[in-house]
Coordinates of C-alpha atoms in Angstrom, one line a residue:
M1 CA -80.5 -14.1 7.2
S2 CA -80.1 -13.1 10.8
E3 CA -77.0 -14.6 11.7
M4 CA -75.5 -12.4 8.4
G5 CA -76.7 -9.6 9.2
T6 CA -75.4 -9.5 12.7
T7 CA -72.3 -8.7 14.3
P8 CA -70.7 -10.4 16.9
A9 CA -69.9 -8.4 19.8
A10 CA -66.3 -7.2 20.0
P11 CA -65.0 -9.4 23.4
T12 CA -64.0 -6.9 26.2
P13 CA -60.5 -6.8 26.9
A14 CA -58.9 -7.9 30.1
P15 CA -57.5 -4.9 32.2
T16 CA -53.7 -4.7 31.4
R17 CA -50.9 -3.4 34.0
A18 CA -48.5 -2.1 33.6
P19 CA -44.9 -3.3 33.1
A20 CA -42.6 -2.8 36.1
S21 CA -39.7 -1.7 33.7
A22 CA -41.6 0.8 32.1
P23 CA -41.0 4.2 31.8
S24 CA -41.4 6.6 34.4
A25 CA -42.8 10.4 34.4
P26 CA -40.0 12.8 33.9
P27 CA -38.6 14.2 37.5
P28 CA -39.7 17.4 39.3
T29 CA -36.4 18.7 39.0
A30 CA -35.7 18.5 35.3
G31 CA -39.0 21.0 35.1
S32 CA -38.4 22.6 37.8
A33 CA -34.3 23.7 36.1
Q34 CA -36.7 24.5 33.3
R35 CA -39.2 26.8 34.4
T36 CA -35.8 28.5 36.0
V37 CA -34.4 29.2 32.3
R38 CA -37.0 30.1 31.1
R39 CA -37.8 32.7 33.6
L40 CA -34.1 33.9 33.6
I41 CA -34.8 34.7 29.5
V42 CA -37.5 35.7 29.9
Y43 CA -36.7 38.7 32.5
T44 CA -33.6 39.5 31.4
I45 CA -35.5 39.9 27.7
L46 CA -37.9 41.9 29.6
F47 CA -35.3 44.1 31.1
A48 CA -33.5 44.7 27.9
L49 CA -36.9 46.2 26.0
V50 CA -37.4 48.4 28.8
T51 CA -34.3 50.0 29.0
I52 CA -34.7 50.4 24.9
A53 CA -38.2 51.4 25.0
A54 CA -37.5 54.0 27.7
I55 CA -34.2 55.0 25.5
G56 CA -36.3 55.9 22.5
I57 CA -39.2 57.6 24.6
A58 CA -36.5 59.4 26.1
G59 CA -34.8 60.7 23.1
L60 CA -38.8 61.7 21.5
F61 CA -39.3 64.0 23.9
E62 CA -36.0 65.9 23.8
R63 CA -36.9 66.2 19.9
L64 CA -40.2 67.3 21.6
L65 CA -38.8 69.6 23.7
E66 CA -36.5 70.5 21.1
L67 CA -38.4 71.7 18.3
G68 CA -38.4 75.3 19.3
D69 CA -34.7 76.2 18.4
R70 CA -33.7 73.4 16.2
V71 CA -35.7 71.8 14.1
A72 CA -33.2 69.0 12.5
I73 CA -32.3 67.7 16.3
G74 CA -29.1 65.1 16.1
G75 CA -29.4 64.7 12.9
V76 CA -31.5 61.9 10.5
T77 CA -29.6 59.5 12.6
D78 CA -30.1 59.6 16.1
L79 CA -34.6 60.6 14.7
A80 CA -34.6 56.8 13.5
L81 CA -33.0 55.2 16.3
S82 CA -34.9 57.0 18.5
L83 CA -38.3 55.8 16.4
A84 CA -36.9 52.5 16.5
F85 CA -36.4 52.1 19.9
A86 CA -39.6 53.6 20.7
L87 CA -42.1 52.3 18.6
I88 CA -40.8 48.4 17.8
G89 CA -39.0 48.1 21.8
G90 CA -42.0 49.9 23.6
P91 CA -44.9 47.7 22.6
L92 CA -43.0 44.6 22.6
A93 CA -41.7 45.1 25.6
A94 CA -46.1 45.8 27.1
V95 CA -47.0 42.8 25.5
L96 CA -44.0 40.6 27.0
W97 CA -44.6 42.4 30.4
W98 CA -48.2 41.4 29.8
V99 CA -47.8 37.8 29.6
V100 CA -45.5 38.3 32.4
W101 CA -47.8 39.8 34.8
R102 CA -51.2 37.3 33.9
R103 CA -48.4 34.7 34.5
L104 CA -47.9 36.2 38.3
R105 CA -51.5 35.2 39.7
D106 CA -49.6 31.8 39.7
E107 CA -47.5 31.4 43.6
S108 CA -44.6 29.8 41.7
E109 CA -44.4 32.8 39.7
R110 CA -44.3 35.4 42.6
T111 CA -42.0 33.2 44.8
S112 CA -39.8 32.6 42.3
L113 CA -35.7 34.1 41.7
A114 CA -35.7 35.9 38.7
W115 CA -38.9 38.0 39.5
G116 CA -37.2 39.2 42.3
L117 CA -34.5 39.9 40.9
Y118 CA -35.7 41.6 38.0
L119 CA -37.5 43.9 40.5
A120 CA -34.7 45.1 42.1
V121 CA -32.4 45.4 39.6
M122 CA -35.0 47.5 37.5
Y123 CA -36.2 49.3 40.7
T124 CA -32.6 50.1 41.7
V125 CA -31.4 51.9 38.0
S126 CA -34.6 53.2 37.0
L127 CA -33.8 54.9 40.6
I128 CA -30.5 56.1 39.7
V129 CA -30.9 57.6 36.6
A130 CA -33.9 59.1 37.3
T131 CA -32.2 61.1 39.7
S132 CA -28.9 61.4 38.3
A133 CA -30.4 62.7 35.6
L134 CA -33.2 65.9 36.8
L135 CA -30.6 65.8 39.5
G136 CA -28.3 67.6 37.1
T137 CA -30.6 69.2 34.5
A138 CA -31.3 71.5 37.9
T139 CA -27.8 71.4 39.1
A140 CA -28.0 73.2 35.6
G141 CA -30.0 75.1 35.8
I142 CA -28.5 76.9 38.7
D143 CA -25.5 78.0 35.9
G144 CA -28.2 79.6 33.3
R145 CA -28.0 76.3 31.1
W146 CA -30.9 74.5 30.0
L147 CA -30.5 70.3 29.2
P148 CA -33.6 69.0 28.2
G149 CA -31.9 65.5 27.0
D150 CA -31.3 65.2 31.2
F151 CA -34.2 66.6 32.0
A152 CA -36.2 64.0 29.4
T153 CA -33.9 61.0 30.6
G154 CA -34.7 61.7 34.3
V155 CA -38.5 61.8 34.0
V156 CA -38.8 58.6 31.1
W157 CA -37.2 56.6 34.6
A158 CA -38.7 58.4 36.8
L159 CA -42.4 56.8 35.3
V160 CA -40.3 54.0 34.7
W161 CA -39.4 53.8 38.0
V162 CA -42.6 54.5 40.0
W163 CA -44.8 51.2 38.1
H164 CA -41.4 49.0 38.7
R165 CA -42.5 50.6 42.6
W166 CA -46.5 49.7 41.9
M167 CA -45.5 46.3 40.6
W168 CA -43.5 45.9 43.8
R169 CA -45.8 47.2 46.5
H170 CA -48.5 45.0 44.6
P171 CA -50.7 43.6 47.6
V172 CA -50.4 40.3 45.7
K173 CA -48.3 39.9 42.6
R174 CA -45.0 41.5 44.4
P175 CA -41.9 39.2 44.5
V176 CA -41.6 37.1 47.8
R177 CA -38.3 36.4 47.9
L178 CA -35.2 39.4 47.2
G179 CA -38.8 41.5 48.2
T180 CA -36.9 43.5 50.4
V181 CA -33.8 44.3 48.1
P182 CA -35.5 47.9 46.5
A183 CA -35.8 49.6 50.0
V184 CA -32.1 48.4 51.2
A185 CA -30.6 50.0 47.9
G186 CA -33.3 52.9 47.3
S187 CA -32.2 53.7 51.3
V188 CA -28.2 53.0 50.9
Y189 CA -28.4 55.0 47.0
G190 CA -30.7 58.3 48.8
L191 CA -27.8 57.8 52.1
V192 CA -25.2 58.5 49.5
I193 CA -26.2 61.1 48.0
G194 CA -27.5 62.7 50.5
V195 CA -24.3 63.1 52.2
G196 CA -22.0 63.4 49.1
G197 CA -24.3 67.0 48.5
A198 CA -24.4 67.8 53.0
V199 CA -20.2 67.5 52.6
N200 CA -20.4 69.5 49.1
A201 CA -23.3 72.2 50.1
L202 CA -21.6 72.7 54.1
G203 CA -18.3 72.1 53.0
S204 CA -18.3 75.1 50.3
L205 CA -20.0 77.6 53.4
F206 CA -16.8 76.9 55.9
D207 CA -14.8 77.5 53.1
T208 CA -16.8 80.7 53.0
A209 CA -16.3 81.6 56.3
I210 CA -12.6 80.2 56.7
R211 CA -10.7 81.5 53.7
G212 CA -13.6 83.8 52.6
A213 CA -15.2 84.6 49.9
S214 CA -12.8 86.5 47.2
A215 CA -10.6 83.4 47.2
Q216 CA -13.8 80.8 45.7
S217 CA -14.8 83.6 43.5
I218 CA -11.4 82.9 42.0
A219 CA -11.5 79.1 42.3
G220 CA -14.0 79.2 39.8
G221 CA -18.1 80.6 40.1
P222 CA -19.4 82.4 43.8
W223 CA -19.4 80.5 46.4
W224 CA -23.1 79.7 46.9
R225 CA -24.1 77.9 43.5
T226 CA -22.2 75.2 45.0
V227 CA -24.3 75.5 48.5
I228 CA -27.2 75.6 46.3
E229 CA -26.2 72.7 44.3
G230 CA -24.7 70.9 47.5
L231 CA -28.5 71.6 49.1
I232 CA -30.5 69.6 46.1
W233 CA -28.6 66.6 46.0
A234 CA -28.6 66.6 50.3
A235 CA -32.9 67.4 50.2
V236 CA -33.4 64.8 46.7
G237 CA -30.6 62.1 49.3
G238 CA -32.1 62.9 52.3
A239 CA -35.8 62.4 50.9
I240 CA -35.1 59.0 49.1
W241 CA -33.9 57.7 51.9
W242 CA -36.2 58.9 54.1
W243 CA -38.6 57.1 52.4
H244 CA -37.4 53.5 51.9
W245 CA -35.6 54.0 55.4
Y246 CA -39.2 55.2 56.9
R247 CA -42.2 54.4 55.5
D248 CA -40.6 51.8 53.2
G249 CA -39.2 49.5 56.8
T250 CA -35.8 49.5 55.6
K251 CA -35.3 50.5 59.1
R252 CA -37.2 47.0 60.4
L253 CA -35.5 45.0 58.2
N254 CA -33.4 42.1 59.8
T255 CA -32.0 40.2 56.2
G256 CA -28.8 40.1 55.7
L257 CA -28.8 42.4 53.1
A258 CA -30.1 44.6 55.9
A259 CA -26.9 43.9 57.7
V260 CA -24.4 44.5 55.3
A261 CA -25.9 48.4 54.4
L262 CA -26.0 49.1 57.8
V263 CA -22.5 47.8 58.5
V264 CA -20.4 48.7 56.1
V265 CA -22.5 51.6 54.5
G266 CA -24.1 52.9 57.6
V267 CA -21.7 52.4 60.3
M268 CA -18.5 51.8 58.5
G269 CA -18.8 54.4 55.4
A270 CA -19.5 57.1 58.0
G271 CA -16.6 56.0 60.0
I272 CA -14.0 55.8 57.7
L273 CA -15.9 59.8 56.0
M274 CA -16.0 61.2 59.3
L275 CA -12.1 59.7 61.0
G276 CA -11.1 61.0 57.1
G277 CA -12.6 64.6 57.9
L278 CA -11.0 64.7 61.6
G279 CA -7.8 63.6 60.7
T280 CA -7.7 65.6 57.8
A281 CA -8.4 69.3 60.2
L282 CA -6.2 67.6 62.4
D283 CA -3.0 68.0 60.0
V284 CA -4.2 71.0 58.8
G285 CA -4.3 72.4 62.8
L286 CA -0.5 71.4 63.1
R287 CA 0.4 72.0 59.5
L288 CA -0.2 76.2 60.4
A289 CA 1.6 75.6 64.5
F290 CA 4.7 73.5 62.9
D291 CA 5.6 74.4 59.5
P292 CA 4.8 78.1 58.5
G293 CA 7.0 77.2 55.4
D294 CA 3.6 77.5 53.2
P295 CA 1.3 80.0 53.0
A296 CA -1.2 80.0 55.5
S297 CA -4.2 80.3 52.5
E298 CA -3.0 77.1 51.0
I299 CA -2.9 75.5 54.2
L300 CA -6.2 75.7 54.9
R301 CA -7.2 75.2 51.6
P302 CA -9.3 71.6 52.6
L303 CA -10.3 72.8 56.3
G304 CA -13.8 73.6 55.3
T305 CA -14.7 70.2 53.2
A306 CA -13.0 68.6 56.1
L307 CA -15.1 70.3 59.5
A308 CA -18.1 69.3 57.0
A309 CA -17.2 65.2 56.2
M310 CA -16.8 65.6 60.2
L311 CA -19.9 67.0 61.5
V312 CA -22.0 65.0 58.6
G313 CA -19.9 61.7 58.9
A314 CA -20.5 62.3 63.0
A315 CA -24.6 61.8 63.1
V316 CA -25.2 59.7 60.1
W317 CA -22.5 57.4 62.2
I318 CA -24.3 58.1 65.6
H319 CA -27.7 57.6 63.7
H320 CA -26.5 54.0 62.4
R321 CA -24.8 53.0 65.3
R322 CA -27.5 52.9 67.4
I323 CA -29.4 50.7 65.4
A324 CA -26.4 48.3 65.1
V325 CA -26.6 47.9 68.8
E326 CA -30.3 47.6 69.1
R327 CA -29.6 44.3 66.9
S328 CA -28.6 40.6 66.7
A329 CA -25.4 40.2 68.7
G330 CA -24.2 39.6 65.2
T331 CA -24.7 43.2 64.3
R332 CA -23.4 44.7 66.8
R333 CA -20.1 42.6 67.3
A334 CA -20.1 43.0 63.2
S335 CA -19.3 47.3 63.8
T336 CA -17.3 46.9 66.3
L337 CA -14.5 45.0 64.5
V338 CA -15.6 47.3 61.8
M339 CA -14.6 50.0 62.9
S340 CA -11.9 48.9 64.7
A341 CA -10.4 47.6 61.0
V342 CA -10.7 51.7 60.1
G343 CA -9.0 52.6 62.8
L344 CA -5.8 49.9 62.2
S345 CA -5.5 51.1 59.2
A346 CA -5.0 54.8 60.3
A347 CA -3.0 53.8 62.5
A348 CA -0.7 52.0 60.6
S349 CA -0.9 54.5 57.8
G350 CA 0.6 57.1 60.4
I351 CA 3.3 54.8 61.6
G352 CA 4.6 53.9 57.8
V353 CA 4.6 57.9 56.8
V354 CA 6.3 58.8 60.1
L355 CA 9.0 56.6 59.6
N356 CA 8.8 57.8 56.2
A357 CA 9.7 60.7 56.8
T358 CA 12.2 60.2 59.8
L359 CA 14.0 58.1 57.6
A360 CA 13.9 61.4 55.1
A361 CA 14.9 63.9 57.8
L362 CA 18.3 61.7 57.5
A363 CA 18.4 61.6 53.9
S364 CA 17.0 64.7 52.9
P365 CA 17.7 66.8 56.2
L366 CA 18.1 70.2 53.9
A367 CA 14.3 69.3 52.5
A368 CA 12.7 70.1 55.8
S369 CA 9.2 71.7 54.1
D370 CA 8.0 69.0 52.5
T371 CA 9.9 66.5 55.4
R372 CA 7.9 67.7 58.0
A373 CA 4.4 68.0 56.8
L374 CA 5.1 64.5 55.5
L375 CA 5.7 63.9 59.4
L376 CA 2.6 65.4 61.0
G377 CA 0.6 63.6 57.9
G378 CA 1.5 61.2 59.6
I379 CA 1.3 62.5 64.0
S380 CA -2.3 63.2 62.9
A381 CA -3.0 59.5 61.3
L382 CA -1.6 57.7 64.0
V383 CA -3.8 60.0 66.7
V384 CA -7.0 59.7 65.0
G385 CA -6.6 55.3 64.0
G386 CA -4.9 54.9 67.7
P387 CA -7.4 56.1 70.0
T388 CA -10.1 54.5 67.5
W389 CA -8.9 50.9 67.3
W390 CA -8.2 50.9 71.2
L391 CA -11.7 52.0 72.1
S392 CA -13.0 49.8 68.7
W393 CA -11.3 46.5 69.9
K394 CA -10.2 46.8 73.3
P395 CA -6.6 44.8 73.7
T396 CA -6.5 44.7 77.6
R397 CA -10.3 43.6 78.5
H398 CA -10.7 40.0 79.4
V399 CA -12.5 38.2 76.1
E400 CA -15.4 35.8 76.9
P401 CA -14.3 31.8 75.2
S402 CA -17.7 32.5 73.7
E403 CA -17.1 34.8 72.3
I404 CA -13.5 34.0 71.0
A405 CA -14.7 31.1 69.4
T406 CA -17.4 33.5 67.4
T407 CA -17.6 33.8 63.8
A408 CA -16.7 37.1 63.5
R409 CA -13.8 37.5 65.4
R410 CA -12.6 34.8 63.7
V411 CA -12.9 35.7 60.3
Y412 CA -11.7 39.6 61.7
L413 CA -8.7 38.2 62.5
V414 CA -7.5 36.1 59.5
A415 CA -8.4 39.1 57.1
V416 CA -6.7 41.2 58.8
F417 CA -3.3 39.9 59.7
G418 CA -3.6 38.6 55.8
L419 CA -4.0 41.1 54.5
S420 CA -1.1 42.5 56.7
A421 CA 1.2 39.5 55.2
V422 CA 0.1 40.6 51.0
V423 CA 0.5 44.5 52.2
A424 CA 4.5 43.3 53.6
L425 CA 4.8 40.9 51.5
V426 CA 4.8 43.5 48.2
A427 CA 6.8 46.4 49.7
L428 CA 9.7 43.5 50.8
L429 CA 10.2 42.5 47.1
V430 CA 10.0 46.3 46.2
I431 CA 12.7 46.3 49.3
G432 CA 14.5 44.4 46.7
F433 CA 14.4 46.3 43.6
R434 CA 15.2 49.0 45.3
L435 CA 19.0 47.6 46.4
F436 CA 19.1 46.0 43.7
E437 CA 18.2 49.3 41.7
F438 CA 21.0 50.9 43.1
G439 CA 23.2 48.1 43.1
L440 CA 22.9 48.3 39.6
D441 CA 23.3 51.6 38.6
A442 CA 24.0 54.1 41.5
T443 CA 24.0 57.2 39.5
T444 CA 20.3 58.7 39.5
G445 CA 21.4 60.8 42.2
M446 CA 19.1 59.1 44.7
S447 CA 20.5 58.0 47.8
L448 CA 19.5 54.2 49.2
L449 CA 17.7 55.3 52.4
D450 CA 15.7 57.6 49.7
R451 CA 14.9 54.7 47.8
V452 CA 13.9 52.7 50.4
R453 CA 12.4 54.1 52.6
A454 CA 8.2 54.2 52.1
P455 CA 8.9 50.8 51.9
L456 CA 10.6 50.4 54.2
G457 CA 8.0 52.0 56.2
L458 CA 4.7 50.2 55.6
L459 CA 6.8 47.0 55.4
V460 CA 7.5 48.2 59.5
A461 CA 4.1 49.2 60.1
T462 CA 2.2 45.7 58.7
A463 CA 4.7 43.7 59.8
L464 CA 3.6 45.3 63.5
V465 CA -0.3 44.5 62.9
F466 CA 0.9 41.0 61.6
G467 CA 2.2 40.0 64.5
Y468 CA 0.4 41.5 67.1
H469 CA -2.9 39.6 64.9
F470 CA -1.2 36.2 64.2
A471 CA -0.6 36.1 67.6
V472 CA -3.9 37.5 69.4
W473 CA -5.1 34.5 66.6
R474 CA -3.0 32.0 67.6
H475 CA -4.3 33.1 71.4
D476 CA -7.4 32.1 71.0
R477 CA -7.4 28.8 69.2
A478 CA -5.7 27.5 71.8
V479 CA -8.6 28.3 73.9
I480 CA -10.9 27.0 72.1
A481 CA -9.2 23.7 72.2
A482 CA -9.1 23.9 76.0
E483 CA -12.0 24.6 76.4
G484 CA -14.1 22.5 73.5
L485 CA -15.4 24.9 71.9
S486 CA -16.8 24.5 68.8
H487 CA -15.7 27.6 66.4
E488 CA -18.4 25.9 62.8
R489 CA -21.9 28.1 63.1
R490 CA -24.4 25.1 63.7
I491 CA -27.0 26.9 61.1
G492 CA -26.1 28.9 57.9
R493 CA -29.8 30.4 57.7
V494 CA -33.2 30.3 59.2
I495 CA -35.9 30.9 57.6
L496 CA -39.0 31.3 60.0
V497 CA -41.9 31.2 59.4
I498 CA -45.0 32.7 61.2
A499 CA -47.9 35.1 61.0
G500 CA -47.4 37.9 63.0
D501 CA -44.9 40.5 64.7
A502 CA -41.3 38.7 63.6
E503 CA -39.3 40.5 65.3
A504 CA -38.1 39.0 68.5
L505 CA -38.4 35.7 67.2
E506 CA -35.4 37.0 64.4
R507 CA -33.6 38.5 67.8
A508 CA -33.5 35.3 69.3
I509 CA -33.1 33.2 66.7
G510 CA -30.3 35.2 65.6
D511 CA -29.0 35.3 69.1
A512 CA -29.1 31.8 69.7
T513 CA -27.4 30.4 66.7
G514 CA -25.3 33.4 65.0
A515 CA -27.7 32.7 61.0
S516 CA -29.3 35.3 59.4
V517 CA -33.2 34.9 59.8
T518 CA -35.2 35.2 56.8
V519 CA -38.9 35.9 57.5
W520 CA -42.5 34.6 55.6
Q521 CA -44.9 35.9 56.3
R522 CA -48.1 32.8 56.9
V523 CA -51.3 33.9 54.2
V524 CA -53.4 33.7 56.9
A525 CA -56.6 35.6 58.1
E526 CA -55.6 37.1 61.4
P527 CA -52.3 36.3 63.1
G528 CA -52.8 34.6 66.6
A529 CA -50.4 34.8 68.9
V530 CA -47.2 33.1 68.2
P531 CA -43.9 31.0 70.5
D532 CA -42.3 32.4 72.8
A533 CA -39.1 33.6 71.3
A534 CA -36.4 31.8 74.0
A535 CA -38.6 28.7 73.5
V536 CA -38.0 28.7 69.5
A537 CA -34.2 29.0 70.1
G538 CA -34.2 26.6 72.3
A539 CA -35.9 24.4 69.8
L540 CA -32.7 24.9 67.2
E541 CA -30.4 23.6 70.4
G542 CA -28.4 21.2 68.6
V543 CA -29.6 20.7 65.3
T544 CA -27.4 22.0 62.3
G545 CA -27.9 22.0 58.1
K546 CA -27.1 24.3 56.4
R547 CA -31.0 25.6 55.6
V548 CA -33.3 25.3 59.4
V549 CA -37.1 25.8 58.4
V550 CA -39.0 27.1 61.9
L551 CA -42.7 26.9 61.0
A552 CA -43.8 28.7 64.7
G553 CA -47.3 29.5 65.3
P554 CA -50.5 29.3 66.3
G555 CA -49.8 29.1 69.4
D556 CA -47.5 27.9 71.2
R557 CA -46.4 24.9 68.0
I558 CA -42.8 24.6 67.4
E559 CA -41.8 22.9 63.9
V560 CA -38.3 23.0 63.1
V561 CA -37.3 20.8 59.7
P562 CA -33.8 21.2 58.5
L563 CA -33.7 21.4 54.6
A564 CA -30.9 18.9 52.3
D565 CA -28.2 20.1 51.2

């Protein structure tokens, strides 16, 4: 009985080892790809929902503002659309944002590209929409018009901008990647609208002083209205630019995007504005002196705006050019080359127009007034563009082999003679077309010279540009080969990991390698001493790679880690 009632103990299984052929865990790249796709989808949906909710709330706010004037504003369809957008899109956006915001406790979410991209795009879009709508409301108010739709849109999108600015400046959950893009975008946008408003306001004042208030009144509205509208745009744009440039630190940024914005917008854009205004003012002066065929009031019409553009552009150019000079050697070189390109374009245009006017005088001597105006315009462009190119490019100076081997110089030369070759080819095709057209039908009343003078002037100008820069490029290649210089950039991008002030190290790395530098700050209680800038630059000597991580500090510790492609 006892044996029957006793259950025998089951034998303990021996530990087994998984066979060597057992499938391993999926590689981490698969999970990383899934997370990347998930983030892109989530942030795209969040962007769409926030936009839909803002449109709906703005529509309801507009109806509330106009409730005293019209009860059925826009009909039932518009009201239903606003209610759907606000009451369905709004809660969905709030729920999705709450989920995203909780996930941002994870460091991998904060360092994701999707989070930085979403915040940068929505920050910029909301700033542009809010500013444009509110400025439209303000300028319409000067005319005595009330735009509740613009005001409602501006208020709602301003709240969206404040919300995203709070997330961007959050001490913990702010984005790590693309974290400086909102500051750069805000400073560029503020600069553009501020400069535009300043030119309009100052140009209207100059126009009133030159031609009198009656001329502007006849053109439509009192003269002071344009001044006030321009001052409003200038004040708002200047405030946006100042806030992002100084308070948010865009002026101190050394990232690739900040350098591009500084060179392209601050130096080249302001240079074009300045030289364009100068050229127009010179053209007006030449026409007043040598072209009495047109009334003086018509000749003076663009002078006020031209003077304003010249002065405002010069102020902006001087400010940004001074900052570019203090940056890395690559930024200084790029700011010089873009001004050389601007001057070269103006000079080449002037040469083409002068040749065109000369041929026009030979073909149609009776049209002296139009030909004279064309000739004076070409002379103005040549007088402004020629010295600018000469002072920027300095064709007679001796160029060191180290500068000849720089990427910026080689890209500039290839771009210039490449584009000029394309333009020359197009002009040659137009000349051929005109020749065949004249040969097949010579009864149209236009002479052959009249048909080809414009493309012929363009062809000659671009041929001169192509020939010179192609010769310089060939000479540079010979120097590089003779000196045994390496004309390939060894490092594409440097990621500097540091705790503390990185400005000196950024400049030293950029000067030594020509690479773009991205700074990642360590999370430490108190930043300690950082290595010497010369030592960090020396540690990169001989290192190659598309991406290189530099661990600087604490103390004199320097570690260089080239990353795999």
